[in-house]
Short mmCIF file of C-alpha atoms and ligand atoms in Angstrom, two decimals:
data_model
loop_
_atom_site.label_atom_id
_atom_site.label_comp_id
_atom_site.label_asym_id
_atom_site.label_seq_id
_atom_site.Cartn_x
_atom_site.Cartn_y
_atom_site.Cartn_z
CA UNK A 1301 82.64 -10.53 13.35
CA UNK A 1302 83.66 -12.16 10.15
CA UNK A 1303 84.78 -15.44 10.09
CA UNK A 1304 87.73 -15.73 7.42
CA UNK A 1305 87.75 -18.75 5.71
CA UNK A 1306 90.46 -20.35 3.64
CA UNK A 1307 90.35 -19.54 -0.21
CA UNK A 1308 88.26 -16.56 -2.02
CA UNK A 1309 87.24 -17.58 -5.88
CA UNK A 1310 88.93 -14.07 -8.10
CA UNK A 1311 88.32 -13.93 -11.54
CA UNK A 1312 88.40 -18.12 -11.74
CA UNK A 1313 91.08 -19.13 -9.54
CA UNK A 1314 91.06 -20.13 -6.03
CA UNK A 1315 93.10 -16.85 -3.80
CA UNK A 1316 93.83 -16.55 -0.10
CA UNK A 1317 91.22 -14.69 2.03
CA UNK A 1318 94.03 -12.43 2.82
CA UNK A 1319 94.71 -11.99 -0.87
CA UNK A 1320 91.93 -10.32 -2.06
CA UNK A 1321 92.67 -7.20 -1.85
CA UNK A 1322 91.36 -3.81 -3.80
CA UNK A 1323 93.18 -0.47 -4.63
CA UNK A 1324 91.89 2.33 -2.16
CA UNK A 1325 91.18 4.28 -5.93
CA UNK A 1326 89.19 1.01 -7.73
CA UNK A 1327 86.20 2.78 -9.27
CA UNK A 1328 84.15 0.87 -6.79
CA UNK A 1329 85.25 2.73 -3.81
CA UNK A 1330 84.66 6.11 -4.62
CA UNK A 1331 81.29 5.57 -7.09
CA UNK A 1332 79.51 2.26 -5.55
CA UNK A 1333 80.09 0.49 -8.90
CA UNK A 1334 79.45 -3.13 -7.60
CA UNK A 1335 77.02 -5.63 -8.49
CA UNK A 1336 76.40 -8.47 -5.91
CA UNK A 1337 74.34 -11.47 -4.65
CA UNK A 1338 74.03 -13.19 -1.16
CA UNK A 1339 73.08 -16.83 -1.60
CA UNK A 1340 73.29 -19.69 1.27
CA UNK A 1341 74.86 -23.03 1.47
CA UNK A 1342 72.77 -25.08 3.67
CA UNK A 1343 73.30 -28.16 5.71
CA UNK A 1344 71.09 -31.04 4.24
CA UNK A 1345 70.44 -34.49 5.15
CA UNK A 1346 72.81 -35.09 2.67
CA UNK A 1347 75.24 -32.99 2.57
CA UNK A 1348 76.17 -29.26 1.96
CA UNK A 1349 73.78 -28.06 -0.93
CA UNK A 1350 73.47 -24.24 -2.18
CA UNK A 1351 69.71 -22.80 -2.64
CA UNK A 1352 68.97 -21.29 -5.93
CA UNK A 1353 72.61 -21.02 -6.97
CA UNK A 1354 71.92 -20.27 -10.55
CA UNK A 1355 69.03 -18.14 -9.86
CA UNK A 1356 71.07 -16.10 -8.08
CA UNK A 1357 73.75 -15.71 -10.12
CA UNK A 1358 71.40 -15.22 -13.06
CA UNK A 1359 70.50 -12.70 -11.15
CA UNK A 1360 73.99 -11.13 -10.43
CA UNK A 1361 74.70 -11.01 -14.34
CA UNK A 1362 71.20 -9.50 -14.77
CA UNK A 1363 72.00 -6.19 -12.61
CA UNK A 1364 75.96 -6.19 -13.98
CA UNK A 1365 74.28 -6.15 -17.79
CA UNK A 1366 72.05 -3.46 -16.32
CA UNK A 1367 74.56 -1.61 -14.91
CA UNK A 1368 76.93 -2.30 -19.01
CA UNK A 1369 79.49 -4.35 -17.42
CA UNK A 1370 80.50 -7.24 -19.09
CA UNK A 1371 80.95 -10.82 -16.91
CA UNK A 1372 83.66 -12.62 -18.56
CA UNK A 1373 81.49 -15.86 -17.16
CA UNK A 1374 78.74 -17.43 -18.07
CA UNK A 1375 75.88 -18.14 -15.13
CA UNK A 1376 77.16 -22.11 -14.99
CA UNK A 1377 80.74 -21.40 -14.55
CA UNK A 1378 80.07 -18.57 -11.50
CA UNK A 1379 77.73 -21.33 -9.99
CA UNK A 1380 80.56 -23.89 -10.85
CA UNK A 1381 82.85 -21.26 -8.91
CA UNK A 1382 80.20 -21.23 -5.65
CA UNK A 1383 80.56 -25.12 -5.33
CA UNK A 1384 84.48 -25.46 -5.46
CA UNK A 1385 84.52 -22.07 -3.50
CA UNK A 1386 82.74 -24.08 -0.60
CA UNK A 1387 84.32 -27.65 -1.30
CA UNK A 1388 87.75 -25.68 -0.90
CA UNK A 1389 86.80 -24.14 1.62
CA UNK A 1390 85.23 -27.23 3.92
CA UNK A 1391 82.15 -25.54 4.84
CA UNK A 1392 78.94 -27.52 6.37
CA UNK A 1393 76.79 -24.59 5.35
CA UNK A 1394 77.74 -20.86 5.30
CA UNK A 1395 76.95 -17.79 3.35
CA UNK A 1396 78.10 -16.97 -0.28
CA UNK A 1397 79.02 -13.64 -1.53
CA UNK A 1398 79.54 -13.18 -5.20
CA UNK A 1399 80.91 -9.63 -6.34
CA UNK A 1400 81.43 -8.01 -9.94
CA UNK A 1401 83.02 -4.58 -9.69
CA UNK A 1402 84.55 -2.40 -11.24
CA UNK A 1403 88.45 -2.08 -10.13
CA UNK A 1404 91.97 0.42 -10.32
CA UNK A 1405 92.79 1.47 -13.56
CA UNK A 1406 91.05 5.32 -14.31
CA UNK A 1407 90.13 7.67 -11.97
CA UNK A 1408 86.43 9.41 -13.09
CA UNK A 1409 82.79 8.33 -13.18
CA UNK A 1410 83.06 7.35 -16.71
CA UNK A 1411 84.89 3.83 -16.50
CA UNK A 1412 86.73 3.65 -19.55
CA UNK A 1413 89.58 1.75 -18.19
CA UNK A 1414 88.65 -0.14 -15.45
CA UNK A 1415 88.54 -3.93 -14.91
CA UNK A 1416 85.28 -5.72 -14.22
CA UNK A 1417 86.55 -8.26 -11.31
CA UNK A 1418 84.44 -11.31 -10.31
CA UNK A 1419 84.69 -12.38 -6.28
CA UNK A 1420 83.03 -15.16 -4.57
CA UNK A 1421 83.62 -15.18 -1.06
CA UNK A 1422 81.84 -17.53 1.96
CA UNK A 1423 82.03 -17.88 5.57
CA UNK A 1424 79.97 -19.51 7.92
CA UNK A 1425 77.09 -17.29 9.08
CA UNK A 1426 73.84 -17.86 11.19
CA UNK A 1427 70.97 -16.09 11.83
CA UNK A 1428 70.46 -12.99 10.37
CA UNK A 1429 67.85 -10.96 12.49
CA UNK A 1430 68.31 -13.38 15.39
CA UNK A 1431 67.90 -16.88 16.28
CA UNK A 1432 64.42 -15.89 18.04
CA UNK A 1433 62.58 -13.74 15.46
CA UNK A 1434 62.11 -16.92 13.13
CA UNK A 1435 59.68 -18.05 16.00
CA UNK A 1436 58.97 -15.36 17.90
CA UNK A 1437 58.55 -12.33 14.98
CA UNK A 1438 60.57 -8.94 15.39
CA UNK A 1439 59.16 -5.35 15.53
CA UNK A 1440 59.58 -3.11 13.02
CA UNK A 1441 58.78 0.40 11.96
CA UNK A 1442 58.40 2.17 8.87
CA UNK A 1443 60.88 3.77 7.62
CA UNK A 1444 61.32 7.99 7.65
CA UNK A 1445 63.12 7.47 4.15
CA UNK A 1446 61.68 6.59 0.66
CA UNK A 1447 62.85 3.78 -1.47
CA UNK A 1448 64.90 4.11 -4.20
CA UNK A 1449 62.49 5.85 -6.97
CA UNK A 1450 62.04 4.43 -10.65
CA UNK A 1451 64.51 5.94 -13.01
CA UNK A 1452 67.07 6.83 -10.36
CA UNK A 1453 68.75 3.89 -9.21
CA UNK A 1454 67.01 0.69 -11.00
CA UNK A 1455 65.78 -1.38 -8.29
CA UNK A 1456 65.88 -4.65 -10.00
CA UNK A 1457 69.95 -4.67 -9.73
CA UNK A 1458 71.44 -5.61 -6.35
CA UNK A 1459 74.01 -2.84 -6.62
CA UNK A 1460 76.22 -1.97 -3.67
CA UNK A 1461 75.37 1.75 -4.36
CA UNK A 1462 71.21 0.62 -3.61
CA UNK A 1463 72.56 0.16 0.04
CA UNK A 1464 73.18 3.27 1.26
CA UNK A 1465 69.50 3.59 0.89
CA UNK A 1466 69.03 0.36 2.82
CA UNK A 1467 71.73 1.70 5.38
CA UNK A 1468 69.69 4.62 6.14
CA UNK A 1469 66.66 2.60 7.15
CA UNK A 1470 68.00 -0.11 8.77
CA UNK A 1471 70.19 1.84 10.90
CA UNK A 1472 67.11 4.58 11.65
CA UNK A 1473 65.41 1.40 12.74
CA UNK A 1474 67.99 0.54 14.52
CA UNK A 1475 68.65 3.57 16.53
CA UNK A 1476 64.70 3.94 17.18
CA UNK A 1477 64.90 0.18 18.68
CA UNK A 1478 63.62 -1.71 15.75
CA UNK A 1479 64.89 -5.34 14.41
CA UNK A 1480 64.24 -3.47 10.80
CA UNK A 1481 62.80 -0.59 8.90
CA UNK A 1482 60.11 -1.12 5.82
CA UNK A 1483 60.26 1.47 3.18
CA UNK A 1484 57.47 2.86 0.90
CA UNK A 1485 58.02 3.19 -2.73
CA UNK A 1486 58.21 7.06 -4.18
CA UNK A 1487 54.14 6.86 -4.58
CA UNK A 1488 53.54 5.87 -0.49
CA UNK A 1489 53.18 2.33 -1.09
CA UNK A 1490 54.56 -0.68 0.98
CA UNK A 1491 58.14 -1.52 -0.80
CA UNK A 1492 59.89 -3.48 1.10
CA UNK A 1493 62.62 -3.84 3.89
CA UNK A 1494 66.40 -3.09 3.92
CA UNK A 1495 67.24 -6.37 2.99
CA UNK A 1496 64.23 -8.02 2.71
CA UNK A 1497 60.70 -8.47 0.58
CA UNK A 1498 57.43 -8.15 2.58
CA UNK A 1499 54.34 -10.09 2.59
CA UNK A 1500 51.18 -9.08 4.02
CA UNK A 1501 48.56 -11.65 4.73
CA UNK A 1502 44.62 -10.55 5.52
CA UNK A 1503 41.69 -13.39 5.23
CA UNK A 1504 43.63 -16.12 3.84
CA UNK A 1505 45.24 -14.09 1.02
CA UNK A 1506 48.62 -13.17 0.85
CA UNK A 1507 49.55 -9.97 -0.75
CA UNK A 1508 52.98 -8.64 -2.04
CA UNK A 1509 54.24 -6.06 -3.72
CA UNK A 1510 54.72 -6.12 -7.20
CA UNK A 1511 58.08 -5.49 -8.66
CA UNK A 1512 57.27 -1.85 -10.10
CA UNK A 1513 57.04 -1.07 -6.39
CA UNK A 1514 60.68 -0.42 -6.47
CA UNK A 1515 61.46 -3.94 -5.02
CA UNK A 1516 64.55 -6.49 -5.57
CA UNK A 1517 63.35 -9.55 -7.31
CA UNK A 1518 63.83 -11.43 -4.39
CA UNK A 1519 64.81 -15.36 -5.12
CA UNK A 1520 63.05 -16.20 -1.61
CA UNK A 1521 59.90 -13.98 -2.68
CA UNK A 1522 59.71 -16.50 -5.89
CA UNK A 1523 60.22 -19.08 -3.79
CA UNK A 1524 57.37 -18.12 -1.36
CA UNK A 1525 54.95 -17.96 -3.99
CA UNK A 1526 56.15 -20.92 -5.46
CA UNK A 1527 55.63 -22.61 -1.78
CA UNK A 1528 52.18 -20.95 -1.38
CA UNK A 1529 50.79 -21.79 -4.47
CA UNK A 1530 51.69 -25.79 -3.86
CA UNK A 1531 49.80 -25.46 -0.49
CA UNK A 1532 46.76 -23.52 -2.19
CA UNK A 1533 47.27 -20.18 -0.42
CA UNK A 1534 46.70 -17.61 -2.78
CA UNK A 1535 49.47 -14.86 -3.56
CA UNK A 1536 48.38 -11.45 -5.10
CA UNK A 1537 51.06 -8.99 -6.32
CA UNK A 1538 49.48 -5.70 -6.05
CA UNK A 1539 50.05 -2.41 -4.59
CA UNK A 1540 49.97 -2.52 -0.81
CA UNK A 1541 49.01 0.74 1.51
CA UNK A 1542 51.02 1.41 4.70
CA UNK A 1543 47.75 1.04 6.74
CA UNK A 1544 47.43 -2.77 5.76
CA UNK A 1545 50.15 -3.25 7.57
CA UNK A 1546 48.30 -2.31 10.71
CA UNK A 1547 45.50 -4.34 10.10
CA UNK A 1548 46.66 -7.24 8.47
CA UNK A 1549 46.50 -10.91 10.14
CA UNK A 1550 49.71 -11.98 9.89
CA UNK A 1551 53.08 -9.92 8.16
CA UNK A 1552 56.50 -11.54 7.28
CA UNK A 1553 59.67 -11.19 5.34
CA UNK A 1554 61.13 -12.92 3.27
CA UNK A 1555 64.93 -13.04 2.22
CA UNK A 1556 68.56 -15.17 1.78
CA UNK A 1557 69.36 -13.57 5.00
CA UNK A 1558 66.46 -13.15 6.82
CA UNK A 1559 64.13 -16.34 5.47
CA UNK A 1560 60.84 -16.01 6.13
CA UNK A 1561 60.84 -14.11 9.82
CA UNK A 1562 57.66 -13.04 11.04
CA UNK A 1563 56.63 -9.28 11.65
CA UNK A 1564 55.18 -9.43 14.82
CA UNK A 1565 54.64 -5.60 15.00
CA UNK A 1566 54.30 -2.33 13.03
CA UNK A 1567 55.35 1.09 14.55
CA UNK A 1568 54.37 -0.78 18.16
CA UNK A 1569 51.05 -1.55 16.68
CA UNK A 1570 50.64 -5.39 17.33
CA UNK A 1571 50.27 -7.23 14.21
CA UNK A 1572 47.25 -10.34 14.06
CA UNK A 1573 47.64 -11.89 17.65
CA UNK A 1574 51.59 -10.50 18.17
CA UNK A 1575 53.15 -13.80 17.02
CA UNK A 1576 53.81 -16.02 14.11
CA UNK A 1577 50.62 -16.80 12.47
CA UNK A 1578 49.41 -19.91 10.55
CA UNK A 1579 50.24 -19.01 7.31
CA UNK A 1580 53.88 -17.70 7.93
CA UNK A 1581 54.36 -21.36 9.95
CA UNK A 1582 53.09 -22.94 7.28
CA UNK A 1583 55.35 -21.45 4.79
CA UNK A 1584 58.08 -21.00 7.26
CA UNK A 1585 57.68 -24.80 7.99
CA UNK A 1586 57.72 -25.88 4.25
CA UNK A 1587 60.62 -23.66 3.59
CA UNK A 1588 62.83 -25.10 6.37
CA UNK A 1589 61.63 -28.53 5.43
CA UNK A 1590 62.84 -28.14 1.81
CA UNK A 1591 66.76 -26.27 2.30
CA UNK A 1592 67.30 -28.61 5.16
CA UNK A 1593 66.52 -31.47 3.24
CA UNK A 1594 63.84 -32.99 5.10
CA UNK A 1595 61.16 -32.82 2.18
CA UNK A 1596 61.88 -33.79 -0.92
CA UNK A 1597 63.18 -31.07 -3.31
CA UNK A 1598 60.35 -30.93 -5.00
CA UNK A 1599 61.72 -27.75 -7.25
CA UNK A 1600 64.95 -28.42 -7.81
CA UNK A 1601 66.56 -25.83 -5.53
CA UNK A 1602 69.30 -27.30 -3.80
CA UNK A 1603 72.51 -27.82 -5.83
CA UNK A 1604 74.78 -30.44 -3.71
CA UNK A 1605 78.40 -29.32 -2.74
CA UNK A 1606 79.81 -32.92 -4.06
CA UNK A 1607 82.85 -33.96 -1.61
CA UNK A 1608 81.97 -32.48 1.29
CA UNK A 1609 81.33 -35.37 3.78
CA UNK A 1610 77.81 -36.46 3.85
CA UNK A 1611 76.38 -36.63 7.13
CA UNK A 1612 76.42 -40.31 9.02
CA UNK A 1613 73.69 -41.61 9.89
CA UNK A 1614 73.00 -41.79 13.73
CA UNK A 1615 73.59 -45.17 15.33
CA UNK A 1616 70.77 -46.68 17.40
C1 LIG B 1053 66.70 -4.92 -0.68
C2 LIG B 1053 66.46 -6.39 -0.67
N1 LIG B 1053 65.23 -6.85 -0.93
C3 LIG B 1053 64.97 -8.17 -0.93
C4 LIG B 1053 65.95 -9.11 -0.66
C5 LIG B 1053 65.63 -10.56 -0.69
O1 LIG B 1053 66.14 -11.17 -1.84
P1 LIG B 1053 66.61 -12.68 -1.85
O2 LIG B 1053 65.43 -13.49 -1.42
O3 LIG B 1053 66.99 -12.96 -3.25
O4 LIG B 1053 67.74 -12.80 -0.90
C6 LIG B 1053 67.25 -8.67 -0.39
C7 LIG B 1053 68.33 -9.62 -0.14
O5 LIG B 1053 69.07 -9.96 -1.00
C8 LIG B 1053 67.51 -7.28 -0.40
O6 LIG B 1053 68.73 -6.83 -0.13
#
């Protein structure tokens, strides 16, 4: 369950939780008209610190201008909003959840007089596929239903409305006894999970798909290949087939939520050796070190939540 926290950032100032409250006829509710991001707050060596924060909101302004709503904020003063939001709120590390949507004022597709409203929200959160699968890897299936298809719902926006397609595979997955469900594109090629981008690895090489194949512009897929390429593993975007997955060495996700979890197998076919391999530790490994603090941040991810007590250092 959710953990409510204290304040909720609406439209620049600091609400209650309880506060924030829509209309049961906002335009969002009836026609999905949200835009949103997930972003974490982690725990560093010295102090709270937000990964990406501007990339994601970049991103979150990106699919509302897609989508011809206008953000009455710029990308600094949303990410200025995520670091009071979590000051205010007292928070170690947690989960962020911006929202732009469109609110109560007309009732018909056409929103011609409707409010854009701008949320931030955070709570603190854990694990999202488990606290195992990030060493152990999860099973997973593909999925009976298709990825959103070019020209129908643009894939590069994270719009609410995109998951009810990611609701139908993860819960399919779900009820078949999967951790998660990976979805082909509208051609038959690997796209990518509910929630999550895929990488396949096979002789050294790691393979993703590229962002025609209907997939979100992931901020942990950049950072991947950012990672990778500083450790000289080669990253390919290119169309994948389904059978790769089969065969590949080693298969992973990547996402805010998820991280970089290993795929340990494929509709029950084992995948490599049936557990993390050495290129998803190494990554994994790198990744951890950098949000947590523990290497350097070499690539200037981690914005610092200023005023939240720094961690002590432990007495000998
Ligand atoms: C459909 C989908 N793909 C990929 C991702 C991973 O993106 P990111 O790394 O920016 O969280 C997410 C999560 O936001 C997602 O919902």
């Amino acid at each position: 369950m959710l953990q409510a926290t204290e304040k909720i950032w609406h439209n620049g100032k600091l609400i209650k939780w309880d506060d924030a409250k829509l209309h049961v006829l906002a335009h969002v509710v009836s026609y999905g008209s949200s835009v949103f991001e997930g972003v974490r707050c982690y725990d560093t060596m010295r102090g709270p610190a937000i990964f990406r924060g501007p990339e994601h909101i970049r991103r979150l302004v990106d699919s509302a201008k897609i989508y011809r709503m206008d953000v009455p904020f710029t990308v600094e003063q949303i990410t200025q909003g995520m670091v009071e939001l979590v000051r205010a709120n007292n928070l170690q590390s947690c989960y962020i959840r911006p929202i732009v949507l469109r609110g109560y004022g007309d009732m018909g597709v056409l929103p011609k007089h409707n409010p854009i409203e701008t949320y931030l929200a955070c709570w603190a959160w854990g694990k999202y596929l488990g606290d195992e699968a990030i060493t152990q890897g999860v099973d997973v299936c593909v999925s009976s239903w298709t990825r959103i298809a070019p020209n129908t719902l643009p894939a590069l926006a994270k719009a609410g409305a995109n998951y009810m397609n990611s609701q139908l595979i993860r819960m399919e997955a779900n009820s078949n006894g999967y951790a998660e469900g990976i979805a082909l594109d509208a051609s038959g090629y690997i796209s990518e999970g509910s929630g999550e981008n895929i990488f396949v690895v096979r002789d050294g090489k790691i393979l993703t798909p590229p962002l025609g194949a209907s997939v979100l512009p992931g901020i942990t897929r950049d950072a991947i290949v950012k990672i990778a390429a500083r450790l000289n593993i080669p990253v390919v975007e290119t169309i994948i087939p389904r059978e790769l997955l089969y065969i590949a060495d080693e298969v992973f996700f990547s996402g805010t939520a998820a991280e970089v979890t290993p795929i340990r197998s494929v509709d029950r076919i084992t995948v490599g050796k049936g557990s993390r391999g050495p290129i998803t530790e190494k990554i994994q490994s790198r990744f951890f070190d950098i949000v947590t603090g523990k290497a350097e941040d070499e690539f200037g991810w981690l914005l610092p939540i200023a005023g939240v007590r720094e961690k002590q250092p432990v007495g000998v």
